[in-house]
Amino acid sequence: MACTTVLVGKKASYDGSTMIARNDDSGSGHFTPKKFTVVKPEEQKRTYESVISHVKIELPDNPMRYTAMPNALEGEGIWAASGVNEAGVGMTATETITANARVLGADPLVVYEPAADGREEKAGGIGEEDIVYLTLPYIHSAREGVQRLGSLLEQYGTYEMNGIAFQDKDEIWWFETIGGHHWMARRVPDDVYVVMPNQLGLDSLDLQDALSTGKEYLCSSDMKEFIEKHHLDLSKDGILNPRDAFGTHDDSDHVYNTPRAWFMLKYMNPHSFKWEGPDAQYTPLSDDLPWCMVPEKKVTPEDVKYLLSSHYQGTEYDPYAAYGEKSMRGAFRSIGINRNDFMALIQMRPDEEKDTQAIEWVAYASNAFNVMVPFYTEVTKTPDYLSGTAKEVSTDNFYWVSRMIAAMADASYHKSVFHVERYQENVAAKSHELLNHYDALLKEEKDAGRRLALREEANEAVAAMVKKAAADTLDKVLYELSNDMKNAYSRSDA
């Protein structure tokens, strides 16, 4: 599953928030409709069975309530994807990453084997379908999330390579799987942001710290022996670079992955390095792009949304460009693509009360043409406009109307982009206005029941606002597209 992730430490953000955000992209050839829901403790199964790998796992008896972004249609499992629990811990899973052949040969993936020729069925490991469901309801900090998932991975293994982000109001941790049973994680420094395409990203791992105090790093308990036994450390200076040891630098990475990281770093740090030209310090093909950087200015939710919507604007690689060398347009895989299913940006605001700290910004469909809207996560229900996604295409829910806007705007791009930009600007402004309004009301309200009612009222107000804005924009881009039909004519032609 292809995705892109952005992480922002609390000293790098505009308001002291920690922020984690990820595009969830469907596989080629199909959409995966998503919905924004709340999972209550009584709805959490105590024996979990994966649809894909058939692994069965007994779960603790004390799950917490949490928001989730599961698949709207049955068939491939839950895929809870992203959410916040009632302890104020956020999680997004997963970013599909890569491992090299030496790693996969040393610690093979745990793949499901069906019963055949007298052989019994063999369950596979855990994967993206399962990880949020197995982890988020039971953790009380970002660090605890790393530790729980690490223990699950060591016990059950995984059938795929993944990156996972955990967050609370103080810390962000980034977790990467290595082969079938190994893993490593790093605490994101407070003053940096991180960009992650579909490639193993960590470029440092302090084994001494990870295997002792665990202050900044954590990893599998046998990581040192695993690296030494299989000669995975490729460094000449004795400084382990996990990207070299465990990751890939394939030709396909230079089309699919490194260009995305290059564009995001270039946008956030335009003056820190020379990014283009014959003497560029970093290019779209660079394998040594920094995993994290201190931004040149404080990062806002709108900056994160722009990164996760990008298609190489302002460069010769933009597929929508009306200028430049045609042969380079669309040369690299964009971030904001038609296969985006949703984007969730979780913002933990340190200056708010515990029940209003977490805001989950949600967007559906192609980020190049959609909008994100904010919701309080400490609620018992989500608005029907976001939770009611069905198989049938309909303007009654945010997912499908966002898909329609994207398809029509893409087909009439140069006429519709103005409407899309107005849509994005107006919804962003109105979102902040509503958030400020309800934050102020909640600061004055002390009763717990009334506070819950206000949070849910706020979420309904946001949904109503974006429903009207989306309908208006759909009308505009539909007109622009239909005006280009072969049998279209103006009144003067009659």
Coordinates of C-alpha atoms in Angstrom, one line a residue, residues 54-420:
H54 CA -5.4 -15.7 9.5
V55 CA -3.3 -15.1 12.6
K56 CA -5.3 -15.2 15.8
I57 CA -4.3 -13.0 18.8
E58 CA -5.8 -12.8 22.3
L59 CA -6.3 -9.1 23.3
P60 CA -6.4 -7.5 26.8
D61 CA -9.7 -7.0 28.5
N62 CA -9.4 -3.2 29.0
P63 CA -9.5 -1.5 25.6
M64 CA -10.0 2.2 25.3
R65 CA -12.3 4.1 23.0
Y66 CA -10.5 5.4 19.9
T67 CA -11.2 7.0 16.5
A68 CA -10.4 5.1 13.4
M69 CA -10.4 5.3 9.6
P70 CA -11.4 1.7 8.6
N71 CA -12.3 0.4 5.2
A72 CA -16.0 1.2 4.5
L73 CA -16.5 -2.1 2.7
E74 CA -16.1 -5.6 4.1
G75 CA -13.7 -8.1 2.6
E76 CA -10.1 -7.4 3.4
G77 CA -10.4 -6.7 7.2
I78 CA -10.6 -3.6 9.3
W79 CA -7.6 -1.5 8.3
A80 CA -8.2 1.0 11.1
A81 CA -5.3 3.1 9.6
S82 CA -5.2 6.2 11.9
G83 CA -6.7 7.5 15.1
V84 CA -6.5 8.8 18.6
N85 CA -7.4 6.9 21.8
E86 CA -9.0 8.4 25.0
A87 CA -5.6 8.5 26.7
G88 CA -4.5 11.1 24.1
V89 CA -2.2 8.9 22.0
G90 CA -2.3 9.2 18.3
M91 CA -1.2 6.6 15.8
T92 CA -1.0 6.2 12.0
A93 CA -0.2 2.9 10.3
T94 CA 1.2 2.1 8.0
E95 CA 3.7 3.5 5.5
T96 CA 4.8 0.7 3.2
I97 CA 8.6 0.6 3.1
T98 CA 11.3 -1.6 1.6
A99 CA 14.0 -4.0 2.7
N100 CA 17.0 -5.4 0.8
A101 CA 17.4 -9.1 -0.1
R102 CA 20.1 -9.7 2.6
V103 CA 17.6 -8.7 5.3
L104 CA 14.8 -10.7 3.9
G105 CA 17.0 -13.7 3.5
A106 CA 18.2 -13.4 7.1
D107 CA 14.7 -12.9 8.6
P108 CA 12.1 -13.9 6.1
L109 CA 8.6 -12.4 6.1
V110 CA 5.9 -14.5 7.8
V111 CA 3.6 -15.2 4.9
Y112 CA 0.3 -17.0 5.2
E113 CA 0.3 -20.5 3.8
P114 CA -3.1 -22.1 3.0
A115 CA -3.8 -25.8 3.6
A116 CA -2.8 -27.9 0.6
D117 CA -1.6 -31.4 -0.3
G118 CA -2.2 -32.7 3.2
R119 CA -0.3 -29.7 4.8
E120 CA -2.1 -27.8 7.5
E121 CA -2.8 -24.1 7.2
K122 CA 0.0 -21.9 8.5
A123 CA -0.9 -18.4 9.7
G124 CA 1.0 -15.4 8.6
G125 CA 2.2 -12.5 10.7
I126 CA 0.5 -9.1 11.4
G127 CA 0.3 -6.3 8.8
E128 CA -1.3 -3.0 7.9
E129 CA -4.7 -4.6 8.2
D130 CA -4.2 -5.3 11.9
I131 CA -1.6 -3.0 13.5
V132 CA -3.8 -0.1 14.7
Y133 CA -6.5 -2.4 16.0
L134 CA -4.0 -4.5 18.0
T135 CA -2.1 -1.5 19.4
L136 CA -4.0 1.8 19.8
P137 CA -6.7 0.8 22.3
Y138 CA -4.1 -0.4 24.8
I139 CA -1.4 2.3 25.0
H140 CA -1.0 5.4 27.1
S141 CA 2.0 7.1 25.5
A142 CA 3.9 7.1 22.2
R143 CA 6.8 5.2 23.7
E144 CA 4.4 2.5 25.1
G145 CA 3.0 2.2 21.5
V146 CA 6.5 1.3 20.2
Q147 CA 7.0 -1.2 23.0
R148 CA 3.7 -3.0 22.5
L149 CA 4.0 -3.2 18.7
G150 CA 7.6 -4.3 19.1
S151 CA 6.6 -7.2 21.3
L152 CA 3.7 -8.2 19.0
L153 CA 6.1 -8.2 16.0
E154 CA 8.7 -10.3 17.8
Q155 CA 6.0 -12.8 18.7
Y156 CA 3.9 -13.0 15.6
G157 CA 6.1 -11.6 12.9
T158 CA 4.9 -9.6 9.8
Y159 CA 4.3 -10.4 6.2
E160 CA 5.3 -6.9 4.9
M161 CA 7.6 -4.0 5.6
N162 CA 6.0 -1.1 7.3
G163 CA 6.7 2.3 9.0
I164 CA 4.4 3.4 11.9
A165 CA 4.1 6.7 13.8
F166 CA 3.1 7.1 17.4
Q167 CA 2.4 10.4 19.1
D168 CA 1.4 12.0 22.4
K169 CA 1.5 15.7 23.3
D170 CA 5.2 15.5 24.2
E171 CA 6.8 13.0 21.8
I172 CA 6.6 11.4 18.4
W173 CA 8.2 8.0 17.7
W174 CA 8.8 6.5 14.3
F175 CA 8.9 2.7 14.1
E176 CA 10.2 0.6 11.2
T177 CA 9.9 -3.1 10.7
I178 CA 13.0 -5.0 9.5
G179 CA 12.4 -8.4 7.9
G180 CA 9.9 -10.7 9.5
H181 CA 10.5 -10.2 13.3
H182 CA 13.0 -7.3 13.8
W183 CA 12.3 -3.6 14.3
M184 CA 13.8 -0.3 15.2
A185 CA 12.3 3.1 16.4
R186 CA 13.6 6.6 16.9
R187 CA 12.1 9.5 18.9
V188 CA 11.6 12.4 16.5
P189 CA 13.7 15.3 17.8
D190 CA 11.4 18.1 19.0
D191 CA 12.8 20.8 16.7
V192 CA 12.6 18.8 13.4
Y193 CA 10.2 17.6 10.8
V194 CA 10.4 14.2 9.0
V195 CA 9.3 13.2 5.5
M196 CA 8.8 9.6 4.5
P197 CA 8.0 8.1 1.1
N198 CA 7.7 4.3 0.6
Q199 CA 11.3 3.6 1.6
L200 CA 13.1 2.6 4.8
G201 CA 13.9 6.0 6.2
L202 CA 16.0 6.0 9.4
D203 CA 19.5 7.1 8.6
S204 CA 20.8 6.6 12.2
L205 CA 20.4 4.0 14.9
D206 CA 22.3 4.3 18.2
L207 CA 22.4 0.7 19.3
Q208 CA 24.0 1.4 22.7
D209 CA 21.1 3.7 23.5
A210 CA 18.4 1.5 22.0
L211 CA 19.6 -1.6 23.9
S212 CA 20.1 0.2 27.3
T213 CA 18.3 3.4 28.3
G214 CA 16.2 3.7 25.2
K215 CA 16.2 7.5 25.5
E216 CA 16.2 8.3 21.8
Y217 CA 16.2 4.9 20.1
L218 CA 14.5 1.5 20.7
C219 CA 14.9 -1.8 18.8
S220 CA 14.6 -5.6 18.9
S221 CA 16.5 -7.1 21.8
D222 CA 18.8 -9.1 19.5
M223 CA 19.5 -6.4 17.0
K224 CA 23.2 -6.2 17.6
E225 CA 23.7 -10.0 17.1
F226 CA 21.3 -10.0 14.1
I227 CA 23.4 -7.3 12.3
E228 CA 26.7 -8.9 13.2
K229 CA 25.7 -12.5 12.3
H230 CA 24.4 -11.5 8.8
H231 CA 27.1 -8.8 8.0
L232 CA 24.4 -6.1 7.5
D233 CA 26.5 -3.1 8.6
L234 CA 28.0 -1.6 5.4
S235 CA 29.7 1.3 7.0
K236 CA 33.5 1.8 6.8
D237 CA 33.6 4.2 9.8
G238 CA 31.8 2.0 12.3
I239 CA 28.7 4.4 12.3
L240 CA 25.7 2.3 11.5
N241 CA 23.4 3.7 8.8
P242 CA 20.2 1.6 8.9
R243 CA 19.1 2.9 5.5
D244 CA 22.2 1.3 4.0
A245 CA 22.1 -1.8 6.2
F246 CA 18.4 -2.7 5.8
G247 CA 16.9 -0.6 3.0
T248 CA 17.0 -0.4 -0.7
H249 CA 18.5 2.0 -3.3
D250 CA 16.9 0.6 -6.4
D251 CA 16.4 2.3 -9.7
S252 CA 12.6 2.3 -9.0
D253 CA 13.3 4.2 -5.8
H254 CA 14.6 7.1 -7.9
V255 CA 11.3 7.3 -9.7
Y256 CA 8.9 6.4 -6.9
N257 CA 10.4 7.4 -3.6
T258 CA 13.4 9.8 -3.4
P259 CA 11.8 12.5 -5.6
R260 CA 8.9 12.8 -3.1
A261 CA 11.3 13.3 -0.2
W262 CA 13.4 15.7 -2.3
F263 CA 10.4 17.9 -3.1
M264 CA 9.1 18.0 0.5
L265 CA 12.6 18.9 1.9
K266 CA 13.0 21.5 -0.8
Y267 CA 9.7 23.1 0.1
M268 CA 10.4 23.3 3.8
N269 CA 14.1 24.3 3.5
P270 CA 14.4 26.1 0.3
H271 CA 17.5 28.1 1.3
S272 CA 19.4 25.4 3.3
F273 CA 20.8 23.6 0.3
K274 CA 21.0 23.9 -3.5
W275 CA 18.3 21.6 -4.7
E276 CA 18.4 22.1 -8.5
G277 CA 20.9 22.7 -11.3
P278 CA 24.2 21.1 -12.2
D279 CA 25.8 21.9 -8.8
A280 CA 22.8 20.8 -6.7
Q281 CA 23.7 19.3 -3.3
Y282 CA 20.6 17.1 -3.4
T283 CA 18.5 16.0 -6.4
P284 CA 15.4 13.8 -6.9
L285 CA 17.8 10.8 -7.3
S286 CA 19.8 11.3 -4.1
D287 CA 19.9 8.3 -1.8
D288 CA 21.3 10.3 1.1
L289 CA 18.4 12.8 1.6
P290 CA 18.1 13.7 5.3
W291 CA 15.5 11.7 7.3
C292 CA 14.8 14.8 9.4
M293 CA 15.6 18.6 9.2
V294 CA 15.1 21.7 11.2
P295 CA 12.6 23.8 9.1
E296 CA 13.4 27.3 8.1
K297 CA 10.1 28.5 9.6
K298 CA 7.5 27.0 12.0
V299 CA 5.3 24.4 10.4
T300 CA 1.5 24.7 10.2
P301 CA -1.2 22.1 9.4
E302 CA -1.6 23.9 6.0
D303 CA 2.1 23.3 5.3
V304 CA 1.7 19.6 6.0
K305 CA -1.5 19.4 3.8
Y306 CA 0.4 21.2 1.0
L307 CA 3.2 18.7 1.1
L308 CA 0.8 15.7 1.1
S309 CA -1.0 17.3 -1.9
S310 CA 2.0 18.1 -4.0
H311 CA 2.7 17.2 -7.6
Y312 CA 6.1 18.9 -8.0
Q313 CA 4.6 22.4 -8.4
G314 CA 7.1 24.9 -9.7
T315 CA 9.3 22.3 -11.2
E316 CA 9.6 20.7 -14.6
Y317 CA 8.2 17.5 -13.2
D318 CA 4.7 18.8 -12.5
P319 CA 2.3 16.8 -14.7
Y320 CA -0.1 19.8 -14.9
A321 CA 2.6 22.3 -15.9
A322 CA 1.9 24.5 -18.9
Y323 CA 5.6 25.3 -19.3
G324 CA 9.0 23.6 -19.4
E325 CA 10.3 20.5 -21.0
K326 CA 7.4 18.2 -21.8
S327 CA 9.4 15.1 -21.6
M328 CA 10.0 15.6 -17.8
R329 CA 6.4 16.2 -16.9
G330 CA 5.1 13.4 -14.7
A331 CA 8.6 11.8 -14.7
F332 CA 8.3 11.1 -10.9
R333 CA 5.5 9.7 -8.8
S334 CA 3.5 12.6 -7.3
I335 CA 2.3 12.7 -3.6
G336 CA -1.1 14.0 -4.3
I337 CA -2.4 11.3 -6.7
N338 CA -5.7 9.8 -7.8
R339 CA -5.1 6.8 -5.5
N340 CA -5.1 8.9 -2.3
D341 CA -7.9 7.4 -0.2
F342 CA -7.6 9.7 2.8
M343 CA -5.3 11.9 4.6
A344 CA -5.3 12.2 8.4
L345 CA -3.3 14.8 10.3
I346 CA -3.4 14.4 14.1
Q347 CA -2.5 17.5 16.0
M348 CA -1.9 17.3 19.8
R349 CA -2.2 20.9 21.2
P350 CA -0.4 21.3 24.5
D351 CA -2.2 24.4 25.7
E352 CA -5.7 22.9 25.6
E353 CA -7.6 20.7 28.2
K354 CA -7.0 17.0 27.9
D355 CA -10.3 16.3 26.2
T356 CA -9.7 19.0 23.5
Q357 CA -6.0 18.6 22.9
A358 CA -6.3 16.1 20.0
I359 CA -7.6 17.4 16.7
E360 CA -7.8 15.0 13.7
W361 CA -7.8 16.8 10.4
V362 CA -9.4 14.6 7.7
A363 CA -9.4 14.7 3.9
Y364 CA -10.7 12.1 1.4
A365 CA -9.6 11.3 -2.1
S366 CA -6.9 13.0 -4.2
N367 CA -5.1 15.5 -2.0
A368 CA -4.4 17.7 -5.1
F369 CA -8.1 18.6 -5.2
N370 CA -9.5 18.0 -1.7
V371 CA -9.8 19.9 1.6
M372 CA -9.0 18.8 5.1
V373 CA -11.3 19.6 8.0
P374 CA -10.8 19.3 11.8
F375 CA -12.6 17.2 14.4
Y376 CA -12.3 16.7 18.1
T377 CA -11.4 13.1 18.8
E378 CA -12.7 12.8 22.4
V379 CA -16.2 12.0 21.2
T380 CA -18.6 9.0 21.1
K381 CA -19.7 9.4 17.4
T382 CA -18.6 11.1 14.2
P383 CA -20.8 13.0 11.7
D384 CA -22.7 10.8 9.2
Y385 CA -21.2 12.8 6.3
L386 CA -17.8 11.2 7.1
S387 CA -18.8 7.9 8.7
G388 CA -21.5 6.9 6.2
T389 CA -19.3 6.0 3.2
A390 CA -21.0 3.2 1.3
K391 CA -20.1 1.2 -1.8
E392 CA -22.5 3.2 -4.0
V393 CA -21.2 6.5 -5.3
S394 CA -23.2 9.3 -3.8
T395 CA -23.0 13.0 -3.0
D396 CA -24.4 12.1 0.5
N397 CA -20.9 11.5 1.9
F398 CA -17.6 13.3 1.9
Y399 CA -15.6 10.4 0.5
W400 CA -17.5 10.1 -2.8
V401 CA -18.1 13.8 -3.4
S402 CA -14.4 14.4 -2.9
R403 CA -13.7 11.7 -5.5
M404 CA -16.1 13.3 -8.0
I405 CA -14.5 16.8 -7.5
A406 CA -11.0 15.3 -8.1
A407 CA -11.9 13.4 -11.2
M408 CA -13.7 16.4 -12.8
A409 CA -11.1 19.0 -11.8
D410 CA -8.3 16.8 -13.1
A411 CA -10.1 16.5 -16.5
S412 CA -10.6 20.2 -16.7
Y413 CA -7.6 21.3 -14.7
H414 CA -6.7 24.7 -16.1
K415 CA -10.3 25.8 -15.9
S416 CA -11.1 24.2 -12.6
V417 CA -8.0 24.8 -10.6
F418 CA -9.2 28.3 -9.6
H419 CA -12.4 26.8 -8.1
V420 CA -10.4 24.2 -6.3

